[in-house]
Short mmCIF file of C-alpha atoms and ligand atoms in Angstrom, two decimals:
data_model
loop_
_atom_site.label_atom_id
_atom_site.label_comp_id
_atom_site.label_asym_id
_atom_site.label_seq_id
_atom_site.Cartn_x
_atom_site.Cartn_y
_atom_site.Cartn_z
CA MET A 1 29.54 3.37 32.63
CA GLN A 2 27.95 1.62 29.70
CA ILE A 3 26.26 -1.71 30.33
CA LYS A 4 28.98 -3.53 28.41
CA GLU A 5 31.51 -2.28 30.96
CA LEU A 6 29.23 -2.81 33.97
CA LEU A 7 28.77 -6.46 33.05
CA GLU A 8 32.53 -6.93 33.22
CA GLN A 9 32.96 -5.36 36.67
CA LYS A 10 33.72 -7.36 39.78
CA PRO A 11 30.52 -7.23 41.88
CA GLU A 12 31.47 -5.84 45.29
CA GLY A 13 28.31 -3.99 46.20
CA GLN A 14 29.63 -0.77 44.67
CA GLN A 15 27.18 1.98 43.72
CA VAL A 16 26.48 2.14 39.97
CA THR A 17 24.06 3.87 37.64
CA ILE A 18 22.47 2.13 34.68
CA LYS A 19 20.92 4.20 31.91
CA GLY A 20 19.04 2.47 29.16
CA TRP A 21 15.79 1.18 27.72
CA VAL A 22 13.64 -1.41 29.42
CA ARG A 23 13.44 -4.63 27.46
CA THR A 24 11.33 -6.65 29.91
CA LYS A 25 9.98 -6.51 33.41
CA ARG A 26 8.74 -9.57 35.26
CA GLY A 27 7.91 -10.45 38.84
CA GLN A 28 5.29 -9.66 41.42
CA ALA A 29 4.50 -6.84 43.79
CA THR A 30 7.19 -7.89 46.24
CA ILE A 31 10.05 -8.09 43.76
CA ALA A 32 10.48 -7.15 40.10
CA PHE A 33 13.26 -8.06 37.65
CA ILE A 34 13.96 -5.42 35.04
CA ASN A 35 16.13 -6.05 32.00
CA ILE A 36 17.85 -2.97 30.65
CA ASN A 37 19.77 -2.51 27.41
CA ASP A 38 21.72 0.54 26.26
CA GLY A 39 22.94 -0.79 22.93
CA SER A 40 26.58 -1.06 24.00
CA THR A 41 26.23 -4.85 23.90
CA ILE A 42 23.60 -7.42 23.04
CA ASN A 43 23.53 -8.42 26.71
CA ASN A 44 21.07 -6.80 29.10
CA ILE A 45 21.77 -5.98 32.69
CA GLN A 46 19.22 -7.04 35.29
CA ALA A 47 18.01 -4.66 37.94
CA VAL A 48 16.12 -5.98 40.94
CA ALA A 49 13.43 -3.77 42.46
CA GLU A 50 12.45 -4.91 45.93
CA GLU A 51 9.24 -3.96 47.71
CA GLY A 52 9.60 -1.03 50.04
CA LYS A 53 12.64 0.38 48.24
CA ILE A 54 11.00 1.50 45.00
CA ASP A 55 7.75 3.41 44.85
CA GLN A 56 4.97 1.35 43.22
CA GLU A 57 3.85 4.33 41.11
CA ILE A 58 7.32 4.60 39.59
CA LEU A 59 7.58 0.85 39.09
CA LYS A 60 4.33 0.94 37.11
CA LYS A 61 6.00 3.22 34.61
CA VAL A 62 8.87 0.77 34.10
CA THR A 63 7.46 -0.90 31.00
CA THR A 64 8.98 -2.31 27.82
CA GLY A 65 10.41 0.57 25.81
CA ALA A 66 10.63 3.10 28.65
CA CYS A 67 13.95 4.85 29.24
CA VAL A 68 15.24 4.80 32.80
CA ALA A 69 18.18 5.55 35.04
CA ILE A 70 18.59 3.10 37.90
CA LYS A 71 20.97 3.62 40.81
CA GLY A 72 21.95 0.77 43.06
CA ALA A 73 24.54 -1.74 44.21
CA LEU A 74 26.29 -4.08 41.79
CA VAL A 75 26.19 -7.57 43.25
CA ALA A 76 26.79 -11.14 42.14
CA SER A 77 23.54 -12.44 40.67
CA ALA A 78 21.66 -15.15 42.52
CA GLY A 79 19.78 -16.15 39.38
CA SER A 80 21.15 -18.04 36.44
CA GLY A 81 21.84 -16.35 33.10
CA GLN A 82 23.88 -13.42 34.39
CA ALA A 83 26.95 -12.96 36.56
CA VAL A 84 26.02 -9.60 38.03
CA GLU A 85 22.89 -7.57 38.74
CA VAL A 86 21.95 -4.28 40.32
CA ILE A 87 19.85 -4.03 43.47
CA ALA A 88 17.95 -0.81 42.79
CA ASP A 89 17.93 2.01 45.32
CA SER A 90 16.18 4.48 43.04
CA ILE A 91 14.63 4.59 39.59
CA GLU A 92 14.28 7.74 37.54
CA ILE A 93 12.00 7.62 34.50
CA TYR A 94 13.40 9.59 31.57
CA GLY A 95 10.66 8.64 29.13
CA THR A 96 7.69 6.34 29.44
CA ALA A 97 6.44 3.97 26.73
CA ASP A 98 2.90 2.63 26.77
CA GLU A 99 1.62 -0.67 25.39
CA THR A 100 1.45 0.80 21.86
CA PHE A 101 5.28 0.69 21.73
CA PRO A 102 5.74 -1.64 18.72
CA MET A 103 8.90 -3.45 19.88
CA GLN A 104 7.21 -5.64 22.48
CA PRO A 105 9.21 -8.69 23.56
CA LYS A 106 7.91 -11.22 21.05
CA LYS A 107 8.86 -12.35 17.58
CA HIS A 108 8.31 -9.76 14.85
CA SER A 109 8.56 -10.35 11.11
CA MET A 110 11.31 -8.53 9.23
CA GLU A 111 8.61 -6.84 7.12
CA PHE A 112 6.93 -5.47 10.25
CA LEU A 113 10.26 -4.19 11.55
CA ARG A 114 11.02 -2.49 8.22
CA GLU A 115 7.79 -0.51 8.60
CA LYS A 116 9.01 0.52 12.04
CA ALA A 117 12.56 1.24 10.94
CA HIS A 118 12.80 4.20 13.33
CA LEU A 119 12.43 1.88 16.34
CA ARG A 120 13.89 -1.38 15.07
CA PHE A 121 17.31 -0.41 16.46
CA ARG A 122 15.90 -1.38 19.84
CA THR A 123 15.68 -5.07 18.98
CA ASN A 124 18.42 -7.61 19.61
CA THR A 125 18.71 -8.44 15.93
CA PHE A 126 19.18 -4.88 14.70
CA GLY A 127 21.43 -3.97 17.60
CA ALA A 128 23.68 -6.88 16.61
CA ILE A 129 23.58 -5.96 12.90
CA PHE A 130 24.52 -2.33 13.40
CA ARG A 131 27.30 -3.08 15.89
CA ILE A 132 28.74 -5.54 13.36
CA ARG A 133 28.29 -3.01 10.57
CA HIS A 134 30.29 -0.51 12.62
CA ALA A 135 33.04 -3.05 13.33
CA LEU A 136 33.33 -3.90 9.63
CA ALA A 137 33.56 -0.21 8.66
CA PHE A 138 36.27 0.30 11.26
CA ALA A 139 38.12 -2.79 9.98
CA VAL A 140 38.01 -1.42 6.43
CA HIS A 141 39.79 1.77 7.49
CA LYS A 142 42.22 -0.15 9.66
CA TYR A 143 43.12 -2.53 6.85
CA TYR A 144 43.88 0.21 4.36
CA ASN A 145 45.62 2.46 6.85
CA ASP A 146 47.84 -0.41 8.01
CA ASN A 147 48.70 -1.20 4.40
CA GLY A 148 49.78 2.27 3.30
CA PHE A 149 46.61 3.42 1.54
CA PHE A 150 45.25 6.96 1.76
CA TYR A 151 41.54 7.61 2.30
CA LEU A 152 40.49 9.88 -0.57
CA HIS A 153 37.14 11.66 -0.43
CA THR A 154 35.66 11.60 -3.89
CA PRO A 155 32.67 13.80 -4.75
CA ILE A 156 29.07 12.79 -4.26
CA ILE A 157 27.82 15.26 -6.87
CA THR A 158 29.31 14.58 -10.27
CA ALA A 159 28.88 15.36 -13.95
CA SER A 160 30.09 11.97 -15.20
CA ASP A 161 28.53 8.51 -15.29
CA ALA A 162 31.43 6.31 -14.16
CA GLU A 163 29.76 3.02 -14.98
CA GLY A 164 28.11 4.30 -18.15
CA ALA A 165 24.87 2.58 -17.25
CA GLY A 166 22.72 5.72 -17.26
CA GLU A 167 21.23 4.98 -13.87
CA MET A 168 21.80 8.29 -12.12
CA PHE A 169 19.74 10.52 -9.85
CA ARG A 170 19.69 14.10 -11.09
CA VAL A 171 20.93 16.93 -8.85
CA SER A 172 19.33 20.24 -9.76
CA THR A 173 17.92 23.37 -8.18
CA PHE A 174 15.42 23.90 -11.00
CA GLU A 175 11.74 23.86 -10.11
CA PRO A 176 10.42 20.75 -11.89
CA ASN A 177 7.97 22.67 -14.08
CA LYS A 178 9.89 25.88 -14.48
CA ALA A 179 13.24 24.68 -15.85
CA PRO A 180 14.51 27.17 -18.43
CA LYS A 181 14.64 25.90 -22.01
CA ASN A 182 17.09 26.64 -24.82
CA GLU A 183 16.14 27.48 -28.40
CA ALA A 184 15.83 23.79 -29.26
CA GLY A 185 13.27 23.43 -26.47
CA GLU A 186 15.58 21.33 -24.27
CA VAL A 187 16.22 22.06 -20.60
CA ASP A 188 19.04 24.60 -20.39
CA PHE A 189 21.35 23.20 -17.74
CA SER A 190 23.84 26.02 -18.26
CA GLN A 191 21.47 28.02 -16.03
CA ASP A 192 21.38 25.32 -13.34
CA PHE A 193 23.35 25.53 -10.07
CA PHE A 194 26.55 23.98 -11.44
CA GLY A 195 26.09 25.36 -14.95
CA ARG A 196 25.78 21.82 -16.30
CA GLU A 197 23.89 18.58 -15.83
CA THR A 198 24.86 16.90 -12.56
CA SER A 199 23.90 13.75 -10.68
CA LEU A 200 24.66 11.73 -7.57
CA THR A 201 27.69 9.55 -8.16
CA VAL A 202 27.43 5.83 -8.98
CA SER A 203 31.09 5.26 -8.07
CA GLY A 204 34.12 7.20 -6.87
CA GLN A 205 36.42 5.26 -9.16
CA LEU A 206 37.20 7.82 -11.87
CA GLU A 207 38.26 10.43 -9.31
CA GLY A 208 39.94 7.69 -7.27
CA GLU A 209 42.13 6.88 -10.27
CA LEU A 210 43.31 10.50 -10.38
CA GLY A 211 44.41 10.16 -6.76
CA ALA A 212 46.16 6.84 -7.38
CA MET A 213 48.15 8.44 -10.21
CA ALA A 214 49.90 10.52 -7.58
CA LEU A 215 49.47 8.92 -4.14
CA SER A 216 49.90 5.38 -5.55
CA LYS A 217 47.55 3.66 -3.10
CA ILE A 218 44.19 5.20 -2.27
CA TYR A 219 40.75 4.03 -1.27
CA THR A 220 37.36 5.62 -1.11
CA PHE A 221 34.55 4.67 1.26
CA GLY A 222 31.39 6.60 0.65
CA PRO A 223 27.77 6.51 -0.39
CA THR A 224 26.92 5.74 -4.01
CA PHE A 225 23.58 5.99 -5.74
CA ARG A 226 21.94 3.99 -8.48
CA ALA A 227 18.54 4.69 -9.96
CA GLU A 228 18.09 1.14 -11.18
CA ASN A 229 14.61 -0.20 -10.64
CA SER A 230 15.79 -3.46 -9.03
CA ASN A 231 13.50 -4.68 -6.28
CA THR A 232 15.72 -7.53 -5.11
CA THR A 233 17.16 -8.60 -1.77
CA ARG A 234 20.62 -7.52 -3.06
CA HIS A 235 19.99 -4.01 -4.43
CA LEU A 236 19.72 -0.59 -2.83
CA ALA A 237 19.33 2.78 -4.52
CA GLU A 238 21.77 4.23 -1.96
CA PHE A 239 24.60 1.99 -0.81
CA TRP A 240 28.13 2.36 0.50
CA MET A 241 31.09 1.28 -1.54
CA ILE A 242 34.76 0.80 -0.75
CA GLU A 243 36.98 1.38 -3.77
CA PRO A 244 40.73 0.89 -3.55
CA GLU A 245 42.80 2.01 -6.54
CA VAL A 246 46.48 1.16 -6.85
CA ALA A 247 49.17 2.35 -9.21
CA PHE A 248 51.44 -0.38 -10.65
CA TYR A 249 48.93 -3.14 -9.86
CA GLU A 250 47.88 -5.58 -12.55
CA LEU A 251 44.90 -7.91 -12.49
CA GLU A 252 46.57 -10.58 -10.39
CA ASP A 253 47.70 -8.07 -7.74
CA ASN A 254 44.15 -6.75 -7.70
CA MET A 255 42.75 -10.23 -7.04
CA ASN A 256 45.26 -10.78 -4.25
CA LEU A 257 44.30 -7.48 -2.65
CA ALA A 258 40.58 -8.22 -2.88
CA GLU A 259 40.96 -11.66 -1.34
CA ASP A 260 43.27 -10.52 1.44
CA PHE A 261 41.05 -7.52 2.22
CA VAL A 262 37.72 -9.36 2.53
CA LYS A 263 39.32 -12.12 4.58
CA TYR A 264 40.79 -9.52 6.91
CA VAL A 265 37.53 -7.71 7.56
CA ILE A 266 35.54 -10.94 8.03
CA ASN A 267 38.18 -12.18 10.43
CA TYR A 268 38.02 -8.87 12.28
CA ALA A 269 34.30 -9.42 12.83
CA LEU A 270 34.93 -13.00 13.98
CA GLU A 271 37.40 -11.75 16.57
CA ASN A 272 35.58 -8.61 17.71
CA CYS A 273 31.86 -9.32 17.40
CA VAL A 274 31.66 -12.65 19.22
CA ASP A 275 28.44 -12.02 21.23
CA ASP A 276 26.57 -10.49 18.31
CA LEU A 277 27.64 -13.22 15.86
CA ASN A 278 26.69 -15.94 18.34
CA PHE A 279 23.26 -14.33 18.69
CA LEU A 280 22.77 -14.11 14.91
CA GLU A 281 23.99 -17.67 14.45
CA LYS A 282 21.34 -18.94 16.90
CA ARG A 283 18.70 -16.79 15.24
CA LEU A 284 19.61 -18.26 11.86
CA LEU A 285 19.53 -21.84 13.15
CA GLU A 286 15.98 -21.20 14.40
CA GLU A 287 15.02 -19.81 11.01
CA GLU A 288 16.56 -22.78 9.22
CA LYS A 289 14.40 -25.18 11.22
CA SER A 290 11.30 -23.86 9.49
CA LYS A 291 12.79 -24.62 6.06
CA PRO A 292 12.52 -27.98 4.25
CA GLN A 293 15.55 -30.24 4.85
CA ASN A 294 16.99 -29.84 1.33
CA GLU A 295 16.96 -26.02 1.54
CA ARG A 296 18.80 -25.79 4.83
CA SER A 297 22.37 -24.60 4.62
CA GLU A 298 25.10 -27.11 5.39
CA LEU A 299 27.17 -24.68 7.43
CA SER A 300 26.19 -22.50 10.36
CA LEU A 301 26.92 -18.78 10.15
CA LEU A 302 30.22 -18.98 12.03
CA GLU A 303 31.32 -22.06 10.11
CA LYS A 304 30.59 -20.25 6.86
CA LEU A 305 32.60 -17.20 7.90
CA ARG A 306 35.54 -19.31 9.06
CA PHE A 307 35.39 -21.31 5.85
CA VAL A 308 35.77 -18.15 3.76
CA VAL A 309 38.66 -16.87 5.87
CA GLU A 310 40.53 -20.20 5.81
CA ASN A 311 40.19 -21.26 2.17
CA SER A 312 41.58 -19.72 -0.99
CA PHE A 313 39.11 -18.34 -3.50
CA GLU A 314 38.72 -20.25 -6.77
CA ARG A 315 40.06 -18.22 -9.71
CA LEU A 316 39.01 -18.82 -13.30
CA THR A 317 38.18 -16.92 -16.45
CA TYR A 318 34.71 -16.07 -17.68
CA THR A 319 35.29 -18.36 -20.67
CA GLU A 320 36.13 -21.29 -18.36
CA ALA A 321 33.05 -20.52 -16.27
CA ILE A 322 30.82 -20.57 -19.35
CA ASP A 323 32.25 -24.01 -20.24
CA ILE A 324 31.43 -25.32 -16.75
CA LEU A 325 27.92 -23.92 -16.98
CA LEU A 326 27.37 -25.38 -20.47
CA LYS A 327 28.47 -28.83 -19.28
CA SER A 328 26.48 -28.65 -16.04
CA LYS A 329 23.56 -30.96 -15.32
CA ALA A 330 21.47 -27.89 -14.55
CA ASN A 331 22.02 -26.65 -18.09
CA GLN A 332 21.43 -30.03 -19.71
CA LYS A 333 18.17 -30.35 -17.77
CA LYS A 334 17.30 -26.82 -18.89
CA GLN A 335 17.04 -25.61 -15.31
CA PHE A 336 18.50 -22.17 -15.98
CA GLN A 337 15.94 -19.50 -16.71
CA PHE A 338 18.47 -17.53 -18.78
CA PRO A 339 20.20 -19.65 -21.47
CA VAL A 340 23.99 -19.96 -21.21
CA LYS A 341 26.26 -18.96 -24.07
CA TRP A 342 29.55 -17.09 -24.42
CA GLY A 343 28.89 -13.37 -24.32
CA ILE A 344 25.96 -13.29 -21.90
CA ASP A 345 26.03 -11.20 -18.77
CA LEU A 346 26.01 -13.87 -16.05
CA GLN A 347 22.74 -13.94 -14.14
CA SER A 348 22.49 -14.52 -10.43
CA GLU A 349 21.39 -18.15 -11.05
CA HIS A 350 24.62 -18.81 -13.00
CA GLU A 351 26.82 -17.15 -10.39
CA ARG A 352 25.15 -19.07 -7.60
CA TYR A 353 25.52 -22.35 -9.46
CA LEU A 354 29.28 -21.81 -9.78
CA VAL A 355 29.74 -20.72 -6.17
CA GLU A 356 27.23 -22.85 -4.29
CA LYS A 357 26.98 -26.03 -6.37
CA HIS A 358 30.16 -26.38 -8.39
CA PHE A 359 33.05 -24.95 -6.37
CA LYS A 360 31.34 -24.55 -2.98
CA LYS A 361 33.58 -21.59 -2.14
CA PRO A 362 34.07 -17.95 -3.17
CA VAL A 363 35.02 -17.56 -6.81
CA ILE A 364 36.89 -14.84 -8.70
CA LEU A 365 35.90 -14.66 -12.36
CA THR A 366 38.15 -12.75 -14.74
CA ASN A 367 38.49 -11.66 -18.36
CA TYR A 368 34.87 -10.97 -19.23
CA PRO A 369 33.70 -10.03 -22.74
CA LYS A 370 34.33 -6.33 -23.22
CA GLU A 371 30.75 -5.68 -24.39
CA ILE A 372 29.27 -6.43 -20.98
CA LYS A 373 31.80 -4.41 -18.97
CA ALA A 374 32.56 -0.72 -18.42
CA PHE A 375 34.62 1.35 -20.88
CA TYR A 376 37.61 1.85 -18.57
CA MET A 377 38.72 -1.79 -18.32
CA LYS A 378 42.02 -2.81 -19.88
CA GLN A 379 41.58 -4.69 -23.12
CA ASP A 380 43.11 -8.13 -23.52
CA GLU A 381 45.28 -8.98 -26.53
CA ASP A 382 42.53 -11.10 -28.10
CA GLY A 383 40.43 -7.97 -28.63
CA LYS A 384 37.39 -9.74 -27.19
CA THR A 385 37.83 -9.69 -23.42
CA VAL A 386 38.90 -7.19 -20.75
CA ARG A 387 40.85 -7.55 -17.52
CA ALA A 388 37.78 -7.53 -15.32
CA MET A 389 37.32 -9.42 -12.08
CA ASP A 390 34.16 -10.16 -10.15
CA VAL A 391 34.28 -11.81 -6.73
CA LEU A 392 31.25 -14.05 -6.16
CA PHE A 393 30.12 -15.13 -2.69
CA PRO A 394 27.79 -17.90 -1.55
CA GLY A 395 24.27 -16.64 -0.94
CA ILE A 396 25.17 -13.20 -2.26
CA GLY A 397 26.49 -13.50 -5.81
CA GLU A 398 28.66 -10.55 -6.83
CA ILE A 399 30.20 -8.85 -3.82
CA ILE A 400 33.13 -7.15 -5.59
CA GLY A 401 33.52 -5.82 -9.13
CA GLY A 402 36.82 -4.47 -10.40
CA SER A 403 39.48 -4.51 -13.09
CA GLN A 404 42.85 -3.48 -14.32
CA ARG A 405 42.33 -0.13 -16.07
CA GLU A 406 43.07 0.77 -19.67
CA ASP A 407 46.21 2.88 -19.44
CA ASP A 408 46.77 3.39 -23.18
CA TYR A 409 45.44 6.78 -24.25
CA GLU A 410 44.53 5.84 -27.82
CA LYS A 411 42.79 2.60 -26.88
CA LEU A 412 40.84 4.34 -24.12
CA VAL A 413 39.66 7.20 -26.32
CA THR A 414 38.58 4.76 -29.03
CA ARG A 415 36.60 2.72 -26.50
CA VAL A 416 35.05 5.84 -24.93
CA LYS A 417 33.76 6.89 -28.35
CA GLU A 418 32.55 3.36 -29.15
CA VAL A 419 30.32 3.29 -26.09
CA GLY A 420 28.92 6.71 -26.93
CA ILE A 421 30.64 8.93 -24.34
CA ASP A 422 31.83 12.34 -25.52
CA PRO A 423 35.60 12.42 -24.68
CA GLU A 424 35.18 16.14 -23.96
CA ASN A 425 33.07 15.28 -20.93
CA ILE A 426 35.84 13.29 -19.26
CA TRP A 427 38.88 15.14 -20.59
CA TRP A 428 40.32 15.26 -17.07
CA TYR A 429 40.12 11.46 -16.78
CA LEU A 430 41.77 10.97 -20.15
CA ASP A 431 44.54 13.39 -19.16
CA THR A 432 45.97 10.84 -16.70
CA ARG A 433 46.73 8.62 -19.72
CA LYS A 434 48.44 11.53 -21.43
CA PHE A 435 50.72 12.55 -18.58
CA GLY A 436 52.69 9.82 -16.85
CA SER A 437 50.24 6.99 -17.44
CA ALA A 438 50.88 3.80 -15.47
CA PRO A 439 49.40 0.34 -15.15
CA HIS A 440 46.85 0.41 -12.35
CA ALA A 441 43.91 -1.51 -11.00
CA GLY A 442 41.16 -1.35 -8.42
CA PHE A 443 37.78 -2.67 -7.39
CA GLY A 444 34.58 -1.83 -5.55
CA LEU A 445 33.21 -3.78 -2.61
CA GLY A 446 29.52 -3.26 -1.92
CA PHE A 447 29.57 -2.64 1.81
CA GLU A 448 25.98 -3.77 2.47
CA ARG A 449 26.58 -7.01 0.58
CA LEU A 450 29.51 -7.63 2.90
CA VAL A 451 27.37 -6.87 5.97
CA LEU A 452 24.68 -9.15 4.54
CA PHE A 453 27.18 -11.99 4.27
CA VAL A 454 28.71 -11.52 7.71
CA THR A 455 25.38 -11.19 9.55
CA GLY A 456 23.70 -13.99 7.57
CA MET A 457 20.65 -11.78 7.00
CA GLY A 458 18.50 -12.44 3.95
CA ASN A 459 17.61 -8.94 2.78
CA ILE A 460 19.90 -5.99 2.11
CA ARG A 461 17.22 -3.63 3.49
CA ASP A 462 17.97 -5.02 6.95
CA VAL A 463 21.69 -4.25 7.06
CA ILE A 464 21.58 -0.49 6.35
CA PRO A 465 19.95 1.77 8.96
CA PHE A 466 17.74 3.64 6.50
CA PRO A 467 17.26 1.71 3.25
CA ARG A 468 16.54 3.57 0.02
CA THR A 469 14.79 1.38 -2.54
CA PRO A 470 12.22 2.05 -5.28
CA LYS A 471 9.14 3.72 -3.77
CA ASN A 472 10.69 3.77 -0.30
CA ALA A 473 12.39 6.68 1.45
CA GLU A 474 10.16 7.05 4.50
CA PHE A 475 12.65 7.34 7.33
O1 4AD B 1 30.42 -3.78 -10.08
P1 4AD B 1 30.19 -2.34 -9.77
O2 4AD B 1 29.14 -1.62 -10.53
O3 4AD B 1 31.61 -1.66 -9.94
C1 4AD B 1 31.90 -0.33 -9.85
O4 4AD B 1 31.13 0.54 -9.51
C2 4AD B 1 33.35 -0.03 -10.08
N1 4AD B 1 33.47 1.40 -10.37
C3 4AD B 1 34.17 -0.44 -8.91
C4 4AD B 1 35.63 -0.20 -9.09
O5 4AD B 1 36.27 -0.88 -9.88
N2 4AD B 1 36.21 0.78 -8.40
O6 4AD B 1 29.86 -2.19 -8.22
C5 4AD B 1 30.76 -2.67 -7.24
C6 4AD B 1 30.02 -3.42 -6.15
C7 4AD B 1 29.27 -4.64 -6.62
O7 4AD B 1 30.11 -5.75 -6.75
C8 4AD B 1 28.25 -4.80 -5.52
O8 4AD B 1 28.82 -5.44 -4.40
C9 4AD B 1 27.96 -3.37 -5.13
O9 4AD B 1 29.02 -2.58 -5.58
N3 4AD B 1 26.70 -2.90 -5.74
C10 4AD B 1 25.55 -2.73 -5.07
N4 4AD B 1 25.23 -2.96 -3.79
C11 4AD B 1 23.96 -2.68 -3.40
N5 4AD B 1 23.01 -2.20 -4.23
C12 4AD B 1 23.29 -1.95 -5.54
N6 4AD B 1 22.35 -1.44 -6.34
C13 4AD B 1 24.60 -2.23 -6.01
N7 4AD B 1 25.23 -2.11 -7.21
C14 4AD B 1 26.49 -2.51 -7.02
MG1 MG B 2 29.63 -5.29 -11.21
#
């Protein structure tokens, strides 16, 4: 039985076995209290080792970090803090851990834990984060399955740059210095593994659209890769993205789906991750105490999550948002680092002003200037904007980016050429607009940004088991 189950048993002196890692041991020679965790829950189970029953030599090896199996009787606990405990009859040591084990029971900085990412799973904080991450991933699949979507596996290796940002990691079997060259002296990719230039995908959207043009409602959920040199608390070079794509959806349907979907998964965590969220909420309150009064957040973690689930997101156009920013006190006092004017790509400071200061709730911005958005977005009648939508969250900024797609063949080809893509390279994508084209829309949710929001953590490196960021791929 896992510890999570054991803790829920009625204590009647029945024989049980606990297997797990020692978190702490305290007590004297006559009696020792051992706290064991196996990761099934944030809660430890306490084992009591009484003198005479357990060999002192074995008990010496029961140290923080060691892995043990303890057999004994499950009884009601005499101490406070736990309902049940195990009176040990025998202890088997699977693996010892000496005092150099880095996860000793004291406060560690997040930076320290990142350097020990292979062992940080054994802390309360990371246990909680990765159980919540799992629950959110499960909720994503449940939501789409329950709503008639099909999970489509789009490729990780691709020959097209879906976002057109040129931030791709190359996939090649060439030896770096021995790549064959053509007559013009350029690398000859026709001799490479796939017979062409290939990279890791930045998005499954283009292939997702092909699926939606037949299955109507699909979603992808896979790793995506971006070689952008952004060393921020919101960017990873390898992150997971959920991308639904729906035939016959227009922009408004897309917004409704995005809002309903994120509320569902956050609510799922609220209902299914109670112990872990309570732990993270307390942790955050402690952290807040060290901040100056004016920087502390008004809502606790759980209040913030409930607030998002219970209130409707504010919807407005990019043009309306620019007006609000222009009229803002922050702008008049020249507090924005990046000047505001129509046409700019909104910076994080602008997004956070709108979400955290002005509306104080999640915001969906739509109809951005076409110049700052990807080629595939449906053009508005005014010729200036496209049917884009970004969902902005407090403390995070952009959590979702999406749009209605251009379904007119001629308009799409013209735009593709304008942005410098050779239509030949994405002939298969353009074909969907030639044969039975349909209005359709979709979006991408950055999974780690969602986990960041739900756990209340401050750095995206702490919500993915093995973060990939510039100059960092150790574990
Ligand atoms: O806005 P983006 O670039 O949109 C797309 O990739 C579209 N193809 C999605 C679609 O319409 N199907 O990325 C979508 C989301 C962002 O809103 C953000 O949450 C996340 O992906 N994201 C990142 N998360 C972590 N690290 C990065 N470097 C990220 N870049 C984007
Ligand atoms: Mg975006």
